[in-house]
Amino acid sequence: MLLEVRNVTKWYGSKKKIALDNISFSLDRGKIVGLVGENGAGKTTLLKLIAGFVQPSTGEILIEGRKAGLLTRKFVAFLPDTIMFEKWMRVSDAIEFFKDFYDDFDVSKAHDLVGKLKINPKEKIHQLSRGNIEKLSISLLFSRDTKLYLLDEPLAYVDPVSRDFIFEMILQNISEEKSIIISTNIISEIEHIFDEVIFLNHGKILYYGSTEKIREQEGLSVNQFLKEVLKNENA
């Protein structure tokens, strides 16, 4: 199993704020998973835990059988929802930074993806639009050859035409050995690429399962089904 989340709870400030409440699930290889839920549901916290940047308050997370942390980061590529570049950097500097920092980084692939997205390598990053910064970030993420890719709200500022290219990029980077978890609020536009979906609400998992099963057995889109789940939860 690529990823195991076992009875994980995460709180902040002497248990006054519970971000995740005793959640468990496992993820096999070769999957694209949607991580959905309203703002504050715990999506970002979960991705940071899996990436090994924070530790659970209770429970454990295993990646390739190892406890998530410094030693598992070589198996995980994480794209946060914040800008991760220094203001002085040019696009080419960001590519060089990733090359120096990650042994699994493919420089030629990065230049190819950046070129296809029409981003000038000589341009200063602080002069790029937020959408182009996201496209650059996604290009660098998928220029790594690793096991698990985590994307936190990657499409919020990307124009519709570029989204199609990014969907293609995601699909091209999935394989029998790799999985991708995408946190998003834009469910209707991206659900067609999801194999599975995790629905978080107030730190709990309301649903985790196959999107194909939702469509075949419920006769609903993923977005419609999750609205029904939430309606029943609040009834």
CSV table of C-alpha atoms in Angstrom, one decimal:
chain,number,residue,atom,x,y,z
A,1,MET,CA,0.0,0.0,0.0
A,2,LEU,CA,1.4,3.4,-1.0
A,3,LEU,CA,-0.3,5.5,1.7
A,4,GLU,CA,-2.0,4.5,5.0
A,5,VAL,CA,-3.7,7.0,7.3
A,6,ARG,CA,-4.5,5.3,10.7
A,7,ASN,CA,-6.7,6.9,13.3
A,8,VAL,CA,-5.2,10.4,12.7
A,9,THR,CA,-6.3,13.3,14.8
A,10,LYS,CA,-4.7,16.7,14.5
A,11,TRP,CA,-5.4,19.6,16.9
A,12,TYR,CA,-3.9,23.0,17.5
A,13,GLY,CA,-3.7,25.1,20.6
A,14,SER,CA,-4.1,22.6,23.5
A,15,LYS,CA,-6.9,20.7,21.7
A,16,LYS,CA,-9.0,23.9,21.3
A,17,LYS,CA,-9.1,23.6,17.5
A,18,ILE,CA,-9.5,20.1,16.0
A,19,ALA,CA,-8.5,20.1,12.3
A,20,LEU,CA,-8.8,16.3,11.8
A,21,ASP,CA,-10.9,14.0,13.9
A,22,ASN,CA,-9.8,10.3,14.0
A,23,ILE,CA,-9.7,9.7,10.2
A,24,SER,CA,-8.5,6.5,8.6
A,25,PHE,CA,-8.1,5.5,4.9
A,26,SER,CA,-5.6,3.8,2.6
A,27,LEU,CA,-4.5,4.6,-0.9
A,28,ASP,CA,-3.1,2.2,-3.4
A,29,ARG,CA,-0.9,3.0,-6.4
A,30,GLY,CA,-2.2,4.2,-9.7
A,31,LYS,CA,-5.0,6.4,-8.4
A,32,ILE,CA,-6.1,10.0,-8.9
A,33,VAL,CA,-8.0,11.0,-5.8
A,34,GLY,CA,-10.0,14.2,-5.2
A,35,LEU,CA,-9.8,15.6,-1.8
A,36,VAL,CA,-12.9,17.8,-1.4
A,37,GLY,CA,-14.8,19.8,1.3
A,38,GLU,CA,-15.6,23.3,2.3
A,39,ASN,CA,-12.9,25.7,3.5
A,40,GLY,CA,-11.8,24.7,6.9
A,41,ALA,CA,-12.7,21.1,6.4
A,42,GLY,CA,-9.1,19.9,7.1
A,43,LYS,CA,-7.9,19.4,3.5
A,44,THR,CA,-4.7,21.4,3.8
A,45,THR,CA,-3.9,20.0,7.2
A,46,LEU,CA,-4.2,16.4,5.8
A,47,LEU,CA,-1.9,17.2,2.9
A,48,LYS,CA,0.7,18.7,5.1
A,49,LEU,CA,0.6,15.6,7.4
A,50,ILE,CA,1.0,13.3,4.4
A,51,ALA,CA,3.9,15.5,3.1
A,52,GLY,CA,5.6,15.2,6.5
A,53,PHE,CA,5.6,18.9,7.3
A,54,VAL,CA,3.5,18.5,10.4
A,55,GLN,CA,2.9,15.5,12.7
A,56,PRO,CA,-0.4,14.0,13.9
A,57,SER,CA,-1.5,14.7,17.4
A,58,THR,CA,-2.5,11.1,17.6
A,59,GLY,CA,-2.5,8.2,15.1
A,60,GLU,CA,0.1,7.6,12.3
A,61,ILE,CA,0.6,8.1,8.6
A,62,LEU,CA,2.7,5.6,6.6
A,63,ILE,CA,4.1,6.1,3.1
A,64,GLU,CA,5.7,3.0,1.5
A,65,GLY,CA,5.5,1.5,5.0
A,66,ARG,CA,7.5,4.3,6.6
A,67,LYS,CA,6.2,6.9,9.1
A,68,ALA,CA,5.6,10.2,7.3
A,69,GLY,CA,8.3,12.7,8.0
A,70,LEU,CA,11.7,13.8,6.7
A,71,LEU,CA,12.7,10.3,5.4
A,72,THR,CA,9.5,9.9,3.3
A,73,ARG,CA,9.7,13.3,1.6
A,74,LYS,CA,11.7,11.7,-1.3
A,75,PHE,CA,8.5,9.7,-2.1
A,76,VAL,CA,6.2,12.8,-2.0
A,77,ALA,CA,5.9,15.9,-4.1
A,78,PHE,CA,3.8,18.6,-2.5
A,79,LEU,CA,2.3,21.7,-4.1
A,80,PRO,CA,1.0,24.1,-1.4
A,81,ASP,CA,-1.8,26.6,-1.9
A,82,THR,CA,0.7,29.5,-1.3
A,83,ILE,CA,3.4,30.9,-3.5
A,84,MET,CA,6.6,29.0,-2.8
A,85,PHE,CA,9.2,31.1,-4.7
A,86,GLU,CA,11.4,33.9,-3.6
A,87,LYS,CA,10.6,37.3,-5.2
A,88,TRP,CA,14.1,37.7,-6.7
A,89,MET,CA,13.8,34.4,-8.7
A,90,ARG,CA,13.4,34.2,-12.4
A,91,VAL,CA,11.6,31.2,-13.8
A,92,SER,CA,15.0,29.7,-14.8
A,93,ASP,CA,16.1,30.2,-11.1
A,94,ALA,CA,13.2,28.2,-9.9
A,95,ILE,CA,14.0,25.3,-12.2
A,96,GLU,CA,17.7,25.4,-11.1
A,97,PHE,CA,16.5,25.4,-7.4
A,98,PHE,CA,14.4,22.3,-7.9
A,99,LYS,CA,17.3,20.6,-9.8
A,100,ASP,CA,19.6,21.2,-6.8
A,101,PHE,CA,17.1,20.3,-4.2
A,102,TYR,CA,15.5,17.1,-5.7
A,103,ASP,CA,17.5,14.2,-7.0
A,104,ASP,CA,14.5,13.0,-9.0
A,105,PHE,CA,14.0,16.3,-10.8
A,106,ASP,CA,14.1,16.2,-14.6
A,107,VAL,CA,15.3,19.6,-15.9
A,108,SER,CA,14.6,19.0,-19.6
A,109,LYS,CA,11.0,18.0,-18.7
A,110,ALA,CA,10.6,21.1,-16.7
A,111,HIS,CA,11.7,23.3,-19.6
A,112,ASP,CA,9.4,21.4,-21.9
A,113,LEU,CA,6.4,21.9,-19.7
A,114,VAL,CA,7.1,25.6,-19.1
A,115,GLY,CA,7.5,26.1,-22.8
A,116,LYS,CA,4.2,24.4,-23.6
A,117,LEU,CA,2.5,26.7,-21.1
A,118,LYS,CA,4.1,29.7,-22.8
A,119,ILE,CA,6.0,30.9,-19.7
A,120,ASN,CA,9.3,32.7,-20.5
A,121,PRO,CA,12.2,31.2,-18.5
A,122,LYS,CA,13.9,34.6,-18.3
A,123,GLU,CA,10.8,36.3,-16.7
A,124,LYS,CA,10.9,37.3,-13.0
A,125,ILE,CA,8.4,35.3,-11.0
A,126,HIS,CA,7.0,38.3,-9.1
A,127,GLN,CA,6.0,39.7,-12.5
A,128,LEU,CA,4.0,36.7,-13.5
A,129,SER,CA,0.2,36.5,-13.0
A,130,ARG,CA,-1.0,34.3,-10.2
A,131,GLY,CA,-2.3,31.9,-12.8
A,132,ASN,CA,1.1,31.6,-14.5
A,133,ILE,CA,2.7,31.1,-11.1
A,134,GLU,CA,0.4,28.2,-10.5
A,135,LYS,CA,1.2,26.7,-13.9
A,136,LEU,CA,4.9,27.0,-13.2
A,137,SER,CA,4.5,25.3,-9.8
A,138,ILE,CA,2.5,22.4,-11.4
A,139,SER,CA,5.1,22.1,-14.1
A,140,LEU,CA,7.9,21.8,-11.6
A,141,LEU,CA,5.9,19.4,-9.4
A,142,PHE,CA,5.4,17.0,-12.3
A,143,SER,CA,9.0,17.2,-13.3
A,144,ARG,CA,9.8,15.1,-10.3
A,145,ASP,CA,9.8,11.4,-10.6
A,146,THR,CA,8.3,10.3,-7.3
A,147,LYS,CA,5.5,8.1,-5.9
A,148,LEU,CA,2.9,10.5,-4.5
A,149,TYR,CA,1.9,13.9,-5.7
A,150,LEU,CA,-0.1,16.2,-3.5
A,151,LEU,CA,-1.8,19.3,-5.0
A,152,ASP,CA,-3.5,21.9,-2.8
A,153,GLU,CA,-6.1,23.9,-4.8
A,154,PRO,CA,-3.9,23.9,-7.9
A,155,LEU,CA,-6.5,25.4,-10.3
A,156,ALA,CA,-7.9,28.3,-8.4
A,157,TYR,CA,-6.3,31.0,-10.6
A,158,VAL,CA,-5.7,29.0,-13.9
A,159,ASP,CA,-7.6,29.9,-17.0
A,160,PRO,CA,-9.9,27.3,-18.6
A,161,VAL,CA,-7.7,26.7,-21.6
A,162,SER,CA,-4.6,26.0,-19.4
A,163,ARG,CA,-6.8,23.8,-17.1
A,164,ASP,CA,-7.2,21.4,-20.0
A,165,PHE,CA,-3.4,21.2,-20.5
A,166,ILE,CA,-3.0,20.6,-16.8
A,167,PHE,CA,-5.6,17.8,-16.7
A,168,GLU,CA,-3.6,16.2,-19.6
A,169,MET,CA,-0.4,16.7,-17.6
A,170,ILE,CA,-1.9,15.0,-14.6
A,171,LEU,CA,-3.1,12.1,-16.6
A,172,GLN,CA,0.2,11.7,-18.4
A,173,ASN,CA,2.0,11.5,-15.0
A,174,ILE,CA,-0.2,8.8,-13.5
A,175,SER,CA,1.1,5.2,-13.7
A,176,GLU,CA,0.7,1.9,-11.9
A,177,GLU,CA,3.4,3.0,-9.4
A,178,LYS,CA,2.2,6.6,-8.7
A,179,SER,CA,-0.8,8.3,-7.2
A,180,ILE,CA,-2.1,11.8,-7.1
A,181,ILE,CA,-4.2,13.6,-4.5
A,182,ILE,CA,-5.8,16.9,-5.5
A,183,SER,CA,-7.5,19.2,-3.0
A,184,THR,CA,-10.1,21.3,-4.8
A,185,ASN,CA,-13.3,23.2,-4.5
A,186,ILE,CA,-13.8,23.2,-8.3
A,187,ILE,CA,-15.3,19.7,-8.2
A,188,SER,CA,-17.5,19.9,-11.3
A,189,GLU,CA,-14.7,20.9,-13.6
A,190,ILE,CA,-12.2,18.2,-12.5
A,191,GLU,CA,-14.2,15.3,-11.2
A,192,HIS,CA,-13.9,13.5,-14.6
A,193,ILE,CA,-10.3,12.6,-13.9
A,194,PHE,CA,-10.9,11.3,-10.4
A,195,ASP,CA,-10.7,7.6,-9.7
A,196,GLU,CA,-11.7,8.1,-6.1
A,197,VAL,CA,-12.9,10.9,-3.9
A,198,ILE,CA,-12.4,11.8,-0.2
A,199,PHE,CA,-15.1,14.1,1.2
A,200,LEU,CA,-14.0,15.9,4.4
A,201,ASN,CA,-16.4,17.8,6.6
A,202,HIS,CA,-15.4,19.4,9.9
A,203,GLY,CA,-12.3,17.2,10.1
A,204,LYS,CA,-14.2,13.9,9.5
A,205,ILE,CA,-14.5,11.7,6.4
A,206,LEU,CA,-18.1,11.7,5.2
A,207,TYR,CA,-17.3,9.6,2.2
A,208,TYR,CA,-14.4,7.8,0.6
A,209,GLY,CA,-14.9,5.7,-2.5
A,210,SER,CA,-14.9,5.2,-6.2
A,211,THR,CA,-16.2,7.9,-8.5
A,212,GLU,CA,-17.3,5.2,-11.0
A,213,LYS,CA,-19.4,3.6,-8.3
A,214,ILE,CA,-21.1,6.9,-7.6
A,215,ARG,CA,-22.0,7.4,-11.3
A,216,GLU,CA,-23.1,3.9,-12.0
A,217,GLN,CA,-25.0,3.1,-8.7
A,218,GLU,CA,-26.3,6.5,-7.8
A,219,GLY,CA,-26.8,7.9,-11.3
A,220,LEU,CA,-25.3,11.2,-10.1
A,221,SER,CA,-22.2,13.3,-10.8
A,222,VAL,CA,-19.7,13.4,-8.0
A,223,ASN,CA,-20.6,17.0,-7.3
A,224,GLN,CA,-24.3,16.1,-7.0
A,225,PHE,CA,-23.7,13.1,-4.9
A,226,LEU,CA,-21.5,14.9,-2.4
A,227,LYS,CA,-24.2,17.6,-2.0
A,228,GLU,CA,-26.6,14.8,-1.1
A,229,VAL,CA,-24.2,13.3,1.4
A,230,LEU,CA,-23.8,16.7,3.1
A,231,LYS,CA,-27.6,17.3,3.0
A,232,ASN,CA,-28.1,14.0,4.8
A,233,GLU,CA,-25.4,14.7,7.3
A,234,ASN,CA,-27.0,18.0,8.2
A,235,ALA,CA,-30.6,16.7,8.3
